[in-house]
Amino acid sequence: MNNERSALLLGNEALEILKNKTVLVVGIGGVGSFCVEALARTGIGHLILVDKDKVESSNINRQLLATTETIDQVKVIVMKKRIQTLNPECKGDTYDCSMDEKIFSQKIDFVIDCIDSIKSKQDLAMACIQRDIPFLSSMGTARRLDPSKLEIMELEKTSYDPIAKRMRNWKRKNKIRNKIWVVCSTEPPRPVEAGKPLPSMIFVPASAGLLLASECVKKLINK
């Protein structure tokens, strides 16, 4: 992959560091697809992709890998094929499941949580804490329109976000002292009409994915 422009910004030494790093991304949807795209284009050497879902037509308005040609295809497979067209040197492992303990049998340098399920978020956070693996977690991106309201912050400092509130309660209930860093919007979520799916557009999920990737890269380089 030609990374001349990235080298001018980060330096060749930083790119060599990234080339030797393994990043696990769980959830390859509106947030995760853009996150993986950015990591692949930046030169991460090994990406592990986890998502049990297939592409649906309702994904097309906001998910990078969703097109009229990829409907009904397994998301992680579609994403892996895309990575190979962007960065053939990047090794891609795929798991079409919610999560699997065997994933952690290999060395992982960083984990990015882009999951919708709160229970799965909690389980992944606990797995990372127990293994001392640095991680970032995306909070809610549906029901919002303003990507400029996204921030990287410590979980305890979040507000307005229903997912973050449940994560805070879980953290306190389990007496977890570790700081959990998240990407969270300070924009209050818009109300939902009863019986309707959660409204979402590309702007906030995509921006959250890019923020997660950016922070991951910075932490890997500065570690």
Tab-separated table of C-alpha atoms in Angstrom:
chain	number	residue	atom	x	y	z
A	1	MET	CA	0.000	0.000	0.000
A	2	ASN	CA	1.276	3.461	-0.876
A	3	ASN	CA	1.365	5.317	2.435
A	4	GLU	CA	3.566	8.219	1.334
A	5	ARG	CA	1.119	10.880	2.503
A	6	SER	CA	0.633	9.185	5.888
A	7	ALA	CA	4.407	8.970	6.348
A	8	LEU	CA	4.698	12.710	5.797
A	9	LEU	CA	2.300	13.240	8.703
A	10	LEU	CA	3.187	10.429	11.110
A	11	GLY	CA	6.721	9.466	10.084
A	12	ASN	CA	8.047	6.124	8.822
A	13	GLU	CA	8.801	4.859	12.337
A	14	ALA	CA	5.164	5.292	13.392
A	15	LEU	CA	3.930	3.488	10.283
A	16	GLU	CA	6.263	0.589	11.028
A	17	ILE	CA	4.801	0.377	14.533
A	18	LEU	CA	1.250	0.255	13.138
A	19	LYS	CA	2.242	-2.399	10.609
A	20	ASN	CA	3.117	-4.694	13.522
A	21	LYS	CA	-0.063	-4.121	15.539
A	22	THR	CA	-3.213	-6.221	15.860
A	23	VAL	CA	-6.544	-4.470	16.396
A	24	LEU	CA	-9.815	-6.258	17.191
A	25	VAL	CA	-12.988	-4.489	16.020
A	26	VAL	CA	-16.277	-5.923	17.264
A	27	GLY	CA	-19.327	-4.761	15.345
A	28	ILE	CA	-18.938	-3.888	11.647
A	29	GLY	CA	-21.976	-1.686	11.175
A	30	GLY	CA	-22.434	2.061	10.830
A	31	VAL	CA	-19.641	2.859	13.282
A	32	GLY	CA	-17.447	-0.199	12.853
A	33	SER	CA	-17.267	-0.217	9.052
A	34	PHE	CA	-15.843	3.306	8.920
A	35	CYS	CA	-13.504	2.527	11.809
A	36	VAL	CA	-12.086	-0.536	10.038
A	37	GLU	CA	-11.763	1.389	6.778
A	38	ALA	CA	-9.663	4.064	8.487
A	39	LEU	CA	-7.473	1.532	10.275
A	40	ALA	CA	-6.805	-0.372	7.044
A	41	ARG	CA	-5.958	2.799	5.131
A	42	THR	CA	-3.653	3.922	7.952
A	43	GLY	CA	-1.617	0.729	7.735
A	44	ILE	CA	-2.624	-1.479	10.676
A	45	GLY	CA	-0.991	-4.826	9.939
A	46	HIS	CA	-3.599	-7.184	11.396
A	47	LEU	CA	-7.327	-6.609	11.806
A	48	ILE	CA	-9.677	-9.027	13.542
A	49	LEU	CA	-13.316	-8.450	12.560
A	50	VAL	CA	-16.251	-9.775	14.585
A	51	ASP	CA	-19.921	-9.463	13.580
A	52	LYS	CA	-22.636	-12.113	13.247
A	53	ASP	CA	-24.902	-10.116	10.931
A	54	LYS	CA	-25.472	-9.968	7.189
A	55	VAL	CA	-25.889	-6.778	5.176
A	56	GLU	CA	-29.502	-5.599	4.974
A	57	SER	CA	-31.083	-3.064	2.615
A	58	SER	CA	-31.846	-0.828	5.618
A	59	ASN	CA	-28.067	-0.520	6.203
A	60	ILE	CA	-27.381	1.274	2.927
A	61	ASN	CA	-28.099	4.787	4.226
A	62	ARG	CA	-25.253	4.663	6.781
A	63	GLN	CA	-22.955	1.626	6.588
A	64	LEU	CA	-19.838	1.768	4.430
A	65	LEU	CA	-19.969	-1.845	3.269
A	66	ALA	CA	-23.691	-1.828	2.509
A	67	THR	CA	-24.565	-1.500	-1.191
A	68	THR	CA	-27.204	-2.938	-3.469
A	69	GLU	CA	-24.603	-5.565	-4.443
A	70	THR	CA	-23.748	-6.742	-0.904
A	71	ILE	CA	-27.239	-7.310	0.516
A	72	ASP	CA	-27.504	-10.684	2.330
A	73	GLN	CA	-23.713	-11.116	2.403
A	74	VAL	CA	-21.892	-11.661	5.713
A	75	LYS	CA	-20.597	-8.301	6.909
A	76	VAL	CA	-17.167	-9.458	8.064
A	77	ILE	CA	-16.524	-11.196	4.738
A	78	VAL	CA	-17.521	-8.102	2.761
A	79	MET	CA	-15.290	-5.946	4.969
A	80	LYS	CA	-12.329	-8.311	4.621
A	81	LYS	CA	-12.598	-8.233	0.824
A	82	ARG	CA	-12.678	-4.441	0.934
A	83	ILE	CA	-9.593	-4.320	3.162
A	84	GLN	CA	-7.700	-6.446	0.655
A	85	THR	CA	-8.424	-3.887	-2.083
A	86	LEU	CA	-7.183	-1.060	0.158
A	87	ASN	CA	-4.215	-2.635	1.890
A	88	PRO	CA	-3.186	-6.075	0.575
A	89	GLU	CA	-0.481	-6.242	3.255
A	90	CYS	CA	-3.079	-6.178	6.043
A	91	LYS	CA	-3.987	-9.579	7.458
A	92	GLY	CA	-7.720	-9.896	8.098
A	93	ASP	CA	-9.306	-12.502	10.371
A	94	THR	CA	-13.089	-12.812	10.465
A	95	TYR	CA	-15.556	-14.222	12.985
A	96	ASP	CA	-19.244	-14.224	12.035
A	97	CYS	CA	-20.418	-14.533	15.632
A	98	SER	CA	-21.223	-12.245	18.548
A	99	MET	CA	-17.983	-12.996	20.370
A	100	ASP	CA	-15.756	-15.997	21.008
A	101	GLU	CA	-13.234	-16.511	23.795
A	102	LYS	CA	-10.792	-18.156	21.385
A	103	ILE	CA	-10.296	-14.776	19.728
A	104	PHE	CA	-8.256	-13.767	22.759
A	105	SER	CA	-5.896	-16.719	22.366
A	106	GLN	CA	-3.769	-14.529	20.084
A	107	LYS	CA	-1.954	-11.336	20.939
A	108	ILE	CA	-4.205	-8.293	20.592
A	109	ASP	CA	-2.805	-4.790	20.981
A	110	PHE	CA	-6.059	-2.842	20.990
A	111	VAL	CA	-9.821	-3.471	20.990
A	112	ILE	CA	-12.549	-1.239	19.566
A	113	ASP	CA	-16.147	-1.871	20.594
A	114	CYS	CA	-18.741	-0.852	18.005
A	115	ILE	CA	-21.464	-3.189	19.302
A	116	ASP	CA	-25.164	-2.331	19.607
A	117	SER	CA	-25.950	-4.823	22.394
A	118	ILE	CA	-25.296	-3.399	25.863
A	119	LYS	CA	-24.717	-6.859	27.399
A	120	SER	CA	-22.129	-7.605	24.703
A	121	LYS	CA	-20.470	-4.239	25.369
A	122	GLN	CA	-20.219	-5.100	29.040
A	123	ASP	CA	-18.831	-8.571	28.364
A	124	LEU	CA	-16.228	-7.209	25.945
A	125	ALA	CA	-15.180	-4.452	28.340
A	126	MET	CA	-14.751	-6.999	31.123
A	127	ALA	CA	-12.732	-9.304	28.861
A	128	CYS	CA	-10.379	-6.445	27.998
A	129	ILE	CA	-10.031	-5.321	31.628
A	130	GLN	CA	-9.263	-8.862	32.795
A	131	ARG	CA	-6.586	-9.245	30.092
A	132	ASP	CA	-5.210	-5.711	30.452
A	133	ILE	CA	-5.915	-4.896	26.783
A	134	PRO	CA	-6.531	-1.191	26.038
A	135	PHE	CA	-9.896	-0.535	24.421
A	136	LEU	CA	-12.335	2.134	23.292
A	137	SER	CA	-16.109	1.829	23.234
A	138	SER	CA	-18.679	3.597	21.079
A	139	MET	CA	-21.812	4.799	22.820
A	140	GLY	CA	-25.069	5.564	21.008
A	141	THR	CA	-25.027	7.183	17.558
A	142	ALA	CA	-28.658	6.694	16.507
A	143	ARG	CA	-31.239	9.482	16.974
A	144	ARG	CA	-28.586	12.175	16.440
A	145	LEU	CA	-27.679	14.487	13.551
A	146	ASP	CA	-24.684	16.577	14.649
A	147	PRO	CA	-21.276	14.838	14.311
A	148	SER	CA	-19.537	17.863	15.844
A	149	LYS	CA	-21.045	16.893	19.207
A	150	LEU	CA	-19.000	13.670	19.386
A	151	GLU	CA	-16.216	13.579	21.961
A	152	ILE	CA	-13.716	11.129	23.388
A	153	MET	CA	-14.254	11.071	27.141
A	154	GLU	CA	-14.130	8.916	30.226
A	155	LEU	CA	-17.342	6.942	30.757
A	156	GLU	CA	-18.091	8.636	34.089
A	157	LYS	CA	-18.203	12.040	32.376
A	158	THR	CA	-20.867	11.109	29.829
A	159	SER	CA	-24.369	12.588	29.837
A	160	TYR	CA	-27.559	12.426	27.744
A	161	ASP	CA	-26.630	8.984	26.374
A	162	PRO	CA	-28.919	6.106	27.522
A	163	ILE	CA	-26.308	3.465	26.613
A	164	ALA	CA	-23.597	5.287	28.557
A	165	LYS	CA	-25.921	5.541	31.572
A	166	ARG	CA	-26.444	1.780	31.627
A	167	MET	CA	-22.704	1.226	31.212
A	168	ARG	CA	-21.985	3.572	34.132
A	169	ASN	CA	-24.463	1.713	36.337
A	170	TRP	CA	-22.908	-1.619	35.357
A	171	LYS	CA	-19.419	-0.312	36.095
A	172	ARG	CA	-20.412	0.920	39.550
A	173	LYS	CA	-22.419	-2.222	40.378
A	174	ASN	CA	-19.390	-4.378	39.558
A	175	LYS	CA	-17.031	-2.001	41.397
A	176	ILE	CA	-14.819	-1.582	38.356
A	177	ARG	CA	-12.152	1.000	39.141
A	178	ASN	CA	-10.552	1.045	35.685
A	179	LYS	CA	-11.239	4.076	33.523
A	180	ILE	CA	-13.297	3.241	30.453
A	181	TRP	CA	-12.790	5.586	27.508
A	182	VAL	CA	-15.610	6.065	25.040
A	183	VAL	CA	-16.727	8.044	22.017
A	184	CYS	CA	-19.975	9.682	23.044
A	185	SER	CA	-22.247	12.425	21.711
A	186	THR	CA	-23.222	15.369	23.894
A	187	GLU	CA	-26.276	15.883	21.655
A	188	PRO	CA	-29.491	14.766	23.397
A	189	PRO	CA	-31.043	11.885	21.427
A	190	ARG	CA	-34.209	12.699	19.511
A	191	PRO	CA	-37.434	11.023	20.675
A	192	VAL	CA	-38.460	7.727	19.103
A	193	GLU	CA	-41.913	6.981	17.786
A	194	ALA	CA	-43.300	3.871	19.454
A	195	GLY	CA	-42.989	0.742	17.333
A	196	LYS	CA	-40.551	2.310	14.890
A	197	PRO	CA	-36.865	1.295	14.446
A	198	LEU	CA	-34.205	3.657	15.765
A	199	PRO	CA	-33.682	6.507	13.279
A	200	SER	CA	-30.098	6.949	12.096
A	201	MET	CA	-28.161	8.618	9.269
A	202	ILE	CA	-24.553	8.341	8.126
A	203	PHE	CA	-23.130	11.512	9.682
A	204	VAL	CA	-22.787	10.569	13.353
A	205	PRO	CA	-21.967	6.823	13.045
A	206	ALA	CA	-19.332	7.451	10.376
A	207	SER	CA	-17.739	10.252	12.383
A	208	ALA	CA	-17.733	8.103	15.523
A	209	GLY	CA	-15.952	5.346	13.611
A	210	LEU	CA	-13.279	7.740	12.376
A	211	LEU	CA	-12.804	9.167	15.886
A	212	LEU	CA	-12.344	5.680	17.305
A	213	ALA	CA	-9.786	4.801	14.641
A	214	SER	CA	-7.913	8.070	15.119
A	215	GLU	CA	-7.664	7.642	18.884
A	216	CYS	CA	-6.622	3.998	18.502
A	217	VAL	CA	-3.801	4.939	16.119
A	218	LYS	CA	-2.584	7.715	18.432
A	219	LYS	CA	-2.538	5.391	21.433
A	220	LEU	CA	-0.692	2.646	19.533
A	221	ILE	CA	1.968	5.067	18.299
A	222	ASN	CA	2.461	6.750	21.669
A	223	LYS	CA	2.410	3.594	23.764
